[in-house]
Amino acid sequence: MLYMADTQQAEEQVEAAADKRAGRRTAKLTKQIRAFADSHGGSAEGQLAHIGRGRIRIALVGANGEWGNLVADSFDSAKDAATAAGVTLQDDFDGDLAARVRTGRYEWSRMAGIQVGGPANA
């Protein structure tokens, strides 16, 4: 028979384990963001966007114009990781941030394939 104190202690242990996992995921995101910035000119800017089911897209643009995405499990985790990695977050992915993105042949062929009958999306 479980007493209230036992139930409360079990709940606290479950919450502590969940917090620990969330902290590890945030630390991993921070490391990935730093690695992106380091390999693309030494710095990056980003923008956070909800993509559904509580998931957050972290869009990154490096100092050299290269771009990439990461996905986080929560807004707080994404924001904490970006801040810890030294990334400046923008409210929107437009204006100066979007203008700095460099696209290559791959992106252009994918856009053409999707929109105007270019190469098939294989």
PDB file of C-alpha atoms in Angstrom, residues 10-75:
ATOM      1  CA  ALA A  10       7.890   8.980  -6.646  1.00  0.00           C
ATOM      2  CA  GLU A  11       6.440  11.962  -8.534  1.00  0.00           C
ATOM      3  CA  GLU A  12       9.393  14.127  -7.500  1.00  0.00           C
ATOM      4  CA  GLN A  13      11.813  11.473  -8.741  1.00  0.00           C
ATOM      5  CA  VAL A  14      10.035  11.296 -12.101  1.00  0.00           C
ATOM      6  CA  GLU A  15      10.130  15.098 -12.432  1.00  0.00           C
ATOM      7  CA  ALA A  16      13.815  15.205 -11.485  1.00  0.00           C
ATOM      8  CA  ALA A  17      14.634  12.571 -14.128  1.00  0.00           C
ATOM      9  CA  ALA A  18      12.659  14.510 -16.764  1.00  0.00           C
ATOM     10  CA  ASP A  19      14.480  17.732 -15.849  1.00  0.00           C
ATOM     11  CA  LYS A  20      17.811  15.938 -16.123  1.00  0.00           C
ATOM     12  CA  ARG A  21      16.948  14.601 -19.614  1.00  0.00           C
ATOM     13  CA  ALA A  22      15.791  18.065 -20.718  1.00  0.00           C
ATOM     14  CA  GLY A  23      19.052  19.556 -19.452  1.00  0.00           C
ATOM     15  CA  ARG A  24      21.087  17.011 -21.426  1.00  0.00           C
ATOM     16  CA  ARG A  25      19.087  17.741 -24.599  1.00  0.00           C
ATOM     17  CA  THR A  26      19.618  21.482 -24.139  1.00  0.00           C
ATOM     18  CA  ALA A  27      23.362  20.936 -23.618  1.00  0.00           C
ATOM     19  CA  LYS A  28      23.506  18.819 -26.806  1.00  0.00           C
ATOM     20  CA  LEU A  29      21.656  21.521 -28.776  1.00  0.00           C
ATOM     21  CA  THR A  30      24.058  24.142 -27.424  1.00  0.00           C
ATOM     22  CA  LYS A  31      27.016  22.067 -28.594  1.00  0.00           C
ATOM     23  CA  GLN A  32      25.460  21.583 -32.071  1.00  0.00           C
ATOM     24  CA  ILE A  33      24.717  25.311 -32.427  1.00  0.00           C
ATOM     25  CA  ARG A  34      28.257  26.254 -31.400  1.00  0.00           C
ATOM     26  CA  ALA A  35      29.695  23.740 -33.870  1.00  0.00           C
ATOM     27  CA  PHE A  36      27.548  25.224 -36.652  1.00  0.00           C
ATOM     28  CA  ALA A  37      28.650  28.771 -35.818  1.00  0.00           C
ATOM     29  CA  ASP A  38      32.318  27.767 -35.546  1.00  0.00           C
ATOM     30  CA  SER A  39      32.290  26.023 -38.913  1.00  0.00           C
ATOM     31  CA  HIS A  40      30.438  28.833 -40.703  1.00  0.00           C
ATOM     32  CA  GLY A  41      32.410  31.966 -39.994  1.00  0.00           C
ATOM     33  CA  GLY A  42      32.622  31.923 -36.198  1.00  0.00           C
ATOM     34  CA  SER A  43      29.162  33.257 -35.399  1.00  0.00           C
ATOM     35  CA  ALA A  44      25.520  32.784 -36.271  1.00  0.00           C
ATOM     36  CA  GLU A  45      22.108  34.345 -35.905  1.00  0.00           C
ATOM     37  CA  GLY A  46      18.904  32.430 -35.548  1.00  0.00           C
ATOM     38  CA  GLN A  47      15.157  32.443 -35.392  1.00  0.00           C
ATOM     39  CA  LEU A  48      12.825  30.158 -33.446  1.00  0.00           C
ATOM     40  CA  ALA A  49       9.534  28.924 -34.903  1.00  0.00           C
ATOM     41  CA  HIS A  50       6.894  26.507 -33.651  1.00  0.00           C
ATOM     42  CA  ILE A  51       6.545  23.568 -36.058  1.00  0.00           C
ATOM     43  CA  GLY A  52       3.857  21.574 -34.262  1.00  0.00           C
ATOM     44  CA  ARG A  53       3.433  19.138 -31.386  1.00  0.00           C
ATOM     45  CA  GLY A  54       5.495  21.357 -29.115  1.00  0.00           C
ATOM     46  CA  ARG A  55       8.548  21.163 -31.357  1.00  0.00           C
ATOM     47  CA  ILE A  56      10.622  24.237 -32.195  1.00  0.00           C
ATOM     48  CA  ARG A  57      12.712  24.816 -35.323  1.00  0.00           C
ATOM     49  CA  ILE A  58      15.969  26.675 -34.752  1.00  0.00           C
ATOM     50  CA  ALA A  59      16.889  28.250 -38.091  1.00  0.00           C
ATOM     51  CA  LEU A  60      20.546  29.298 -38.122  1.00  0.00           C
ATOM     52  CA  VAL A  61      22.427  31.566 -40.515  1.00  0.00           C
ATOM     53  CA  GLY A  62      26.201  31.542 -40.193  1.00  0.00           C
ATOM     54  CA  ALA A  63      28.424  34.580 -40.680  1.00  0.00           C
ATOM     55  CA  ASN A  64      29.358  33.192 -44.112  1.00  0.00           C
ATOM     56  CA  GLY A  65      25.705  32.943 -45.236  1.00  0.00           C
ATOM     57  CA  GLU A  66      25.387  29.169 -44.879  1.00  0.00           C
ATOM     58  CA  TRP A  67      22.220  28.069 -43.161  1.00  0.00           C
ATOM     59  CA  GLY A  68      20.818  25.090 -41.324  1.00  0.00           C
ATOM     60  CA  ASN A  69      18.075  23.920 -38.996  1.00  0.00           C
ATOM     61  CA  LEU A  70      17.862  22.085 -35.707  1.00  0.00           C
ATOM     62  CA  VAL A  71      14.759  20.940 -33.846  1.00  0.00           C
ATOM     63  CA  ALA A  72      14.183  21.304 -30.107  1.00  0.00           C
ATOM     64  CA  ASP A  73      11.590  19.710 -27.844  1.00  0.00           C
ATOM     65  CA  SER A  74      10.497  23.004 -26.299  1.00  0.00           C
ATOM     66  CA  PHE A  75      10.723  26.751 -26.817  1.00  0.00           C
TER      67      PHE A  75
END
